[in-house]
mmCIF file of C-alpha atoms in Angstrom:
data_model
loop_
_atom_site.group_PDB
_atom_site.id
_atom_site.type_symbol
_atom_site.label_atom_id
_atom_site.label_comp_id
_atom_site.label_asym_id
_atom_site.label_seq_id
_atom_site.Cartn_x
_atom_site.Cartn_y
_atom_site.Cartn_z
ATOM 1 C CA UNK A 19 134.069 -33.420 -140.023
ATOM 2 C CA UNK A 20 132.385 -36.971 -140.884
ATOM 3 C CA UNK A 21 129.571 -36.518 -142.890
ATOM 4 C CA UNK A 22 127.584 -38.488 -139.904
ATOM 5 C CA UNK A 23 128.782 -36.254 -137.187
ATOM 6 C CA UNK A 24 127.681 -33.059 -140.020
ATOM 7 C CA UNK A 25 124.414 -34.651 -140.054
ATOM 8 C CA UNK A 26 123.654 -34.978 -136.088
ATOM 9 C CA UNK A 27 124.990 -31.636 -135.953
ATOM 10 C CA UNK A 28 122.207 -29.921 -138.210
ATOM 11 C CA UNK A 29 119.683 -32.078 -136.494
ATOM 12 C CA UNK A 30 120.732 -30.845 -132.972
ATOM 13 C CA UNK A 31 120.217 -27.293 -134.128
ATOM 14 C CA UNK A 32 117.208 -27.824 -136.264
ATOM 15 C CA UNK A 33 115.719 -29.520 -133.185
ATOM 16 C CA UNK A 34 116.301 -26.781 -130.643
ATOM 17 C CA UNK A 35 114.864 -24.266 -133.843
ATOM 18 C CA UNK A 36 111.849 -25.859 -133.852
ATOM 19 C CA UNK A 37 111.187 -26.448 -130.017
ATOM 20 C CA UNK A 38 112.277 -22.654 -129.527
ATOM 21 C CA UNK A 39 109.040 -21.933 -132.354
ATOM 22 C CA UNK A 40 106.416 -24.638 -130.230
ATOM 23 C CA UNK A 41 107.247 -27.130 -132.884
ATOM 24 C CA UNK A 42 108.604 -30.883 -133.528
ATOM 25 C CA UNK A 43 111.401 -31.694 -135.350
ATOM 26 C CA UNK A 44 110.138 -34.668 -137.482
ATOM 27 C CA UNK A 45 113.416 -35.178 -139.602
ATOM 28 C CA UNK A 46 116.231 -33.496 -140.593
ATOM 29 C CA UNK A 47 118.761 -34.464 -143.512
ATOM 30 C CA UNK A 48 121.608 -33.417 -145.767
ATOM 31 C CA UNK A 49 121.172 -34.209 -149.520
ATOM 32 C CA UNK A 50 123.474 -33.610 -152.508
ATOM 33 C CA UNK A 51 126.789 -33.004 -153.005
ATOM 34 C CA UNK A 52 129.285 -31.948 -150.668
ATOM 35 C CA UNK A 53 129.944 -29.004 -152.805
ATOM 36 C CA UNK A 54 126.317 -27.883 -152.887
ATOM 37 C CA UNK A 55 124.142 -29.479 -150.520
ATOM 38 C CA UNK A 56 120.583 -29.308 -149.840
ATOM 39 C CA UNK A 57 119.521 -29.080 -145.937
ATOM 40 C CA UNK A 58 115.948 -30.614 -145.543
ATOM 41 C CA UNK A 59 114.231 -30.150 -142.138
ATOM 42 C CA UNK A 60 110.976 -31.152 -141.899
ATOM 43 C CA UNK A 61 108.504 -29.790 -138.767
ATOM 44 C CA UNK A 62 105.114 -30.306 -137.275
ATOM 45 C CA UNK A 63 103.024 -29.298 -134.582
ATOM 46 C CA UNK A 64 99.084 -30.597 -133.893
ATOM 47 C CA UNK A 65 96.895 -29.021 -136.731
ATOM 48 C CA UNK A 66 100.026 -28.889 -139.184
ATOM 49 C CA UNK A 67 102.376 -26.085 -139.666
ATOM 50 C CA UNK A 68 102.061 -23.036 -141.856
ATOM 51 C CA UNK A 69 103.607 -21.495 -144.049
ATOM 52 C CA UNK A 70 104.817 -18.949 -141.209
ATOM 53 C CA UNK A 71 105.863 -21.697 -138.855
ATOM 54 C CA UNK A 72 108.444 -22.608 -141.806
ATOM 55 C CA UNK A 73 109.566 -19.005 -142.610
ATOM 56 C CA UNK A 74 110.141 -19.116 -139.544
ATOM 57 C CA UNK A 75 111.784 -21.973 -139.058
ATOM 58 C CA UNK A 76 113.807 -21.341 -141.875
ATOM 59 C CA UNK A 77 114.855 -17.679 -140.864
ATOM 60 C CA UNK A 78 115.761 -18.852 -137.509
ATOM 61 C CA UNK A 79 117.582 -21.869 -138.676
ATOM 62 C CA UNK A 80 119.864 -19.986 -141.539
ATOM 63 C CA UNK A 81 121.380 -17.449 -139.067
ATOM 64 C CA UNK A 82 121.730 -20.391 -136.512
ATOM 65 C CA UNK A 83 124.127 -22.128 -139.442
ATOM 66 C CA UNK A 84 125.370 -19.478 -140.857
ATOM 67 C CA UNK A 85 126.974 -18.122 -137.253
ATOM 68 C CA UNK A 86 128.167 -21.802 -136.491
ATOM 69 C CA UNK A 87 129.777 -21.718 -139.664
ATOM 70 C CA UNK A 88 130.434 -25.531 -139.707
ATOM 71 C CA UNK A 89 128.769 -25.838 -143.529
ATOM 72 C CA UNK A 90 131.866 -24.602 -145.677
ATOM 73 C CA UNK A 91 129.991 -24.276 -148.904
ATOM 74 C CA UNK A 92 126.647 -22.511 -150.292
ATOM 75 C CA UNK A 93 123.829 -24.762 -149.160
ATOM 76 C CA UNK A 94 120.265 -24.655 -150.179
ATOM 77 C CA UNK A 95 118.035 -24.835 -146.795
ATOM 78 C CA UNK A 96 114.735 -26.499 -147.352
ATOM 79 C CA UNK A 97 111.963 -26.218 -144.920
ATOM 80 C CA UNK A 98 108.586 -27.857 -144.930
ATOM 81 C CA UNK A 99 105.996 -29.888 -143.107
ATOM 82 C CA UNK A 100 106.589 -33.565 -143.223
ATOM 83 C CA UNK A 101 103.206 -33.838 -145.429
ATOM 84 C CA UNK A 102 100.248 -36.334 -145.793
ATOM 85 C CA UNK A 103 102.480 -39.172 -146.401
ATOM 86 C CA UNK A 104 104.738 -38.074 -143.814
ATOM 87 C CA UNK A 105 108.230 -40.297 -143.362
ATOM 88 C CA UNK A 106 108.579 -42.755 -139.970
ATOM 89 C CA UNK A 107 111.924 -42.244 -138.609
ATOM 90 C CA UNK A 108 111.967 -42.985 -134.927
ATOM 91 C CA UNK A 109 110.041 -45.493 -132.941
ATOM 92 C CA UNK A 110 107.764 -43.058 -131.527
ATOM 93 C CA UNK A 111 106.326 -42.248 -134.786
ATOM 94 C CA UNK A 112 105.231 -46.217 -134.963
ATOM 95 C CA UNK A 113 103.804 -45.818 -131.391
ATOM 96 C CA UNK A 114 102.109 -42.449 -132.629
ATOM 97 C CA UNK A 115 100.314 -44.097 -135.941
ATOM 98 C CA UNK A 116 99.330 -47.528 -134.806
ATOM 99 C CA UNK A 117 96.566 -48.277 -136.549
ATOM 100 C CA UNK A 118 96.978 -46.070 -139.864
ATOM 101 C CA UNK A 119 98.090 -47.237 -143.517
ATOM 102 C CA UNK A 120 101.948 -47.403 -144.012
ATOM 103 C CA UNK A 121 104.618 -48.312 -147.126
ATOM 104 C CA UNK A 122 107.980 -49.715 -145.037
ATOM 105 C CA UNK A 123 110.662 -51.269 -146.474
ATOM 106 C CA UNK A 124 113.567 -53.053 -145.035
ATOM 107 C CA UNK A 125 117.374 -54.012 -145.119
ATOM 108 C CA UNK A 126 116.713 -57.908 -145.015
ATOM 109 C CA UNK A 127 114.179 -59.819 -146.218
ATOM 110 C CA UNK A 128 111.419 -60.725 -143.816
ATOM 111 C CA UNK A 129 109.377 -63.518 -145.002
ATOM 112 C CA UNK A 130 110.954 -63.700 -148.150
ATOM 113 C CA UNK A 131 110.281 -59.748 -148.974
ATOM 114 C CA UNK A 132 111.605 -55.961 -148.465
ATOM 115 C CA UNK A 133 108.903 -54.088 -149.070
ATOM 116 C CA UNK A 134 105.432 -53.856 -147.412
ATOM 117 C CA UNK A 135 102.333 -52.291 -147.694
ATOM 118 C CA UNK A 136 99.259 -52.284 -145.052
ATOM 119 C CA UNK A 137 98.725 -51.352 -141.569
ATOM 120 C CA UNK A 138 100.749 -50.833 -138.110
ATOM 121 C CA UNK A 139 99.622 -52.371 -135.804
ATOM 122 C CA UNK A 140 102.195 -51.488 -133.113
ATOM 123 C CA UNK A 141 105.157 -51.560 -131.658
ATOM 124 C CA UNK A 142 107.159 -54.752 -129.605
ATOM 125 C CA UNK A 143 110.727 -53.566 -127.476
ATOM 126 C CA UNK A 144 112.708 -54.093 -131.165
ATOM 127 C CA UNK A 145 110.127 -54.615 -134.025
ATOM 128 C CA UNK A 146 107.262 -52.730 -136.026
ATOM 129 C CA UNK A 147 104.172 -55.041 -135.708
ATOM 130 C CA UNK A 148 102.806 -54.865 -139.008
ATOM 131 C CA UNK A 149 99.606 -56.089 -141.008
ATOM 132 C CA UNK A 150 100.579 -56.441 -144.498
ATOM 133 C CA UNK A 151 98.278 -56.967 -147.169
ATOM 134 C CA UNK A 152 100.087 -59.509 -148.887
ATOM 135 C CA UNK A 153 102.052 -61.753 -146.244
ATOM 136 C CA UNK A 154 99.636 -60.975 -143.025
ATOM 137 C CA UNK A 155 101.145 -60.043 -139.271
ATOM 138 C CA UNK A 156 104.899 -59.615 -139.630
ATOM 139 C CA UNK A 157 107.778 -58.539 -137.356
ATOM 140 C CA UNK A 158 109.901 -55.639 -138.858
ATOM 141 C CA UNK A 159 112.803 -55.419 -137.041
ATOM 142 C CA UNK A 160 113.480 -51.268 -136.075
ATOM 143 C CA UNK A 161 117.180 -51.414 -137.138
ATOM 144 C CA UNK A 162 116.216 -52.881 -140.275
ATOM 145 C CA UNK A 163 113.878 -50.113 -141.697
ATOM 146 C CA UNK A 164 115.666 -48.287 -144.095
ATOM 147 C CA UNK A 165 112.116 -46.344 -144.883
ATOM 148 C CA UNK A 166 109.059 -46.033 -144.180
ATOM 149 C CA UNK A 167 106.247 -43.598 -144.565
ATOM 150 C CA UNK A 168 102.809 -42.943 -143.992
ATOM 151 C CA UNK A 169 100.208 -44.297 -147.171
ATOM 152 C CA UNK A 170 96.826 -42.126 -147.702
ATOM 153 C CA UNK A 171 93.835 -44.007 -147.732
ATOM 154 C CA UNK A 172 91.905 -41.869 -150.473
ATOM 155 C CA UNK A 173 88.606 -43.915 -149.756
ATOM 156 C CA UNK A 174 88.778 -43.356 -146.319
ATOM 157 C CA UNK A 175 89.776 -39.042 -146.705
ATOM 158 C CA UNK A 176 86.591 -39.122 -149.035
ATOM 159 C CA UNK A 177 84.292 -40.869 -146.536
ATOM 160 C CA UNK A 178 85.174 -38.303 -144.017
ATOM 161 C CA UNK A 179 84.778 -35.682 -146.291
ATOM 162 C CA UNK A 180 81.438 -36.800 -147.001
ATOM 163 C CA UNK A 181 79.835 -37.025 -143.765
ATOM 164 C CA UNK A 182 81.411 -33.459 -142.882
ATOM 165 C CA UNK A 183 79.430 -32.170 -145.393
ATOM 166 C CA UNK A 184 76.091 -33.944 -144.376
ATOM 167 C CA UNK A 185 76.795 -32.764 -141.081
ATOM 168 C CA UNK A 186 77.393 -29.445 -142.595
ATOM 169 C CA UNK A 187 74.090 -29.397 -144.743
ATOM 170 C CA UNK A 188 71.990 -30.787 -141.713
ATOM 171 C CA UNK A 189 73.094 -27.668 -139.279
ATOM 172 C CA UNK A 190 72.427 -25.638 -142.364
ATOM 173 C CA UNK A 191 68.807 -26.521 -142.469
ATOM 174 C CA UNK A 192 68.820 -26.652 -139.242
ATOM 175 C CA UNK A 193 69.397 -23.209 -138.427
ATOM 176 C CA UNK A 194 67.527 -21.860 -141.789
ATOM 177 C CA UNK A 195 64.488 -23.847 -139.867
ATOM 178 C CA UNK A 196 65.351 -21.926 -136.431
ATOM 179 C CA UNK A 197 65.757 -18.658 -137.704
ATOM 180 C CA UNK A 198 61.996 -18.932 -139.726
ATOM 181 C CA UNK A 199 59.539 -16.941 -138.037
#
């Protein structure tokens, strides 16, 4: 079996795992070498997964393999939530964080560079419509990514941290003034 067709395979069954557990399938992949390799499946679900979800997942997942028996040497399964700076692998996950910081980089050269940094903006029937900080709006063609993730904005994480905990301390006094008699 073609290492491609090996690879679809896994993600087939890692996707029907993780629907069968309430849960997306954000990537699958096979790393390492074909002696020994390393099965990565990555999952999700709104409020982020646990570390049940990927016991789980992983539990589930092993026996699935294991009874296929398509894998003809030891592998080491591996699985996790896609995490802050979560990978972009399919157009819907462009669609799904328009508007939020990204790193892509691409096959060919688009404006004279591979790699960007900044913001997507969204998505046209072929391209990633991208704000990058250095070259401005760009068109990244799809079938060009080769990858792309998510970027934290620290500043931004801190600012929202901040004004949860004002809004914390204000119901805090709030209710220490209600509850003085």
């Amino acid at each position: 079996m073609d290492s491609r067709s090996f690879a679809e395979r896994v993600r087939d069954i890692a996707g029907n795992v993780a629907v069968d557990h309430g849960l997306e399938l954000v990537h699958a992949e096979i790393a390492g070498p074909e002696g020994h390799p390393t099965v990565r499946v990555f999952i999700d679900k709104p409020g982020g997964v646990t570390h049940d979800d990927c016991s789980e997942v992983s539990l589930h997942l092993g026996t699935v393999l294991d009874v296929e028996d398509f894998i003809h040497s030891a592998y080491t399964l591996e699985v996790s939530s896609p995490g802050l700076e979560r990978g972009l692998y399919k157009r819907a996950d462009y669609e799904r964080f328009a508007g939020r910081q990204a790193k892509i980089k691409v096959r060919e050269p688009v404006k004279g560079q591979r790699n960007f940094r900044g913001r997507i903006t969204g998505v046209s029937e072929s391209d990633v419509i991208f704000e990058d900080r250095t070259s401005g709006r760009v068109k990244l063609p799809l079938d060009s990514v080769v990858k792309a993730n998510l970027e934290l904005d620290v500043d931004s994480e801190f600012r929202q941290a901040r004004e949860r905990e004002e809004t914390d301390r204000q119901l805090i006094r709030k209710n220490a003034r209600g509850t003085k008699t």
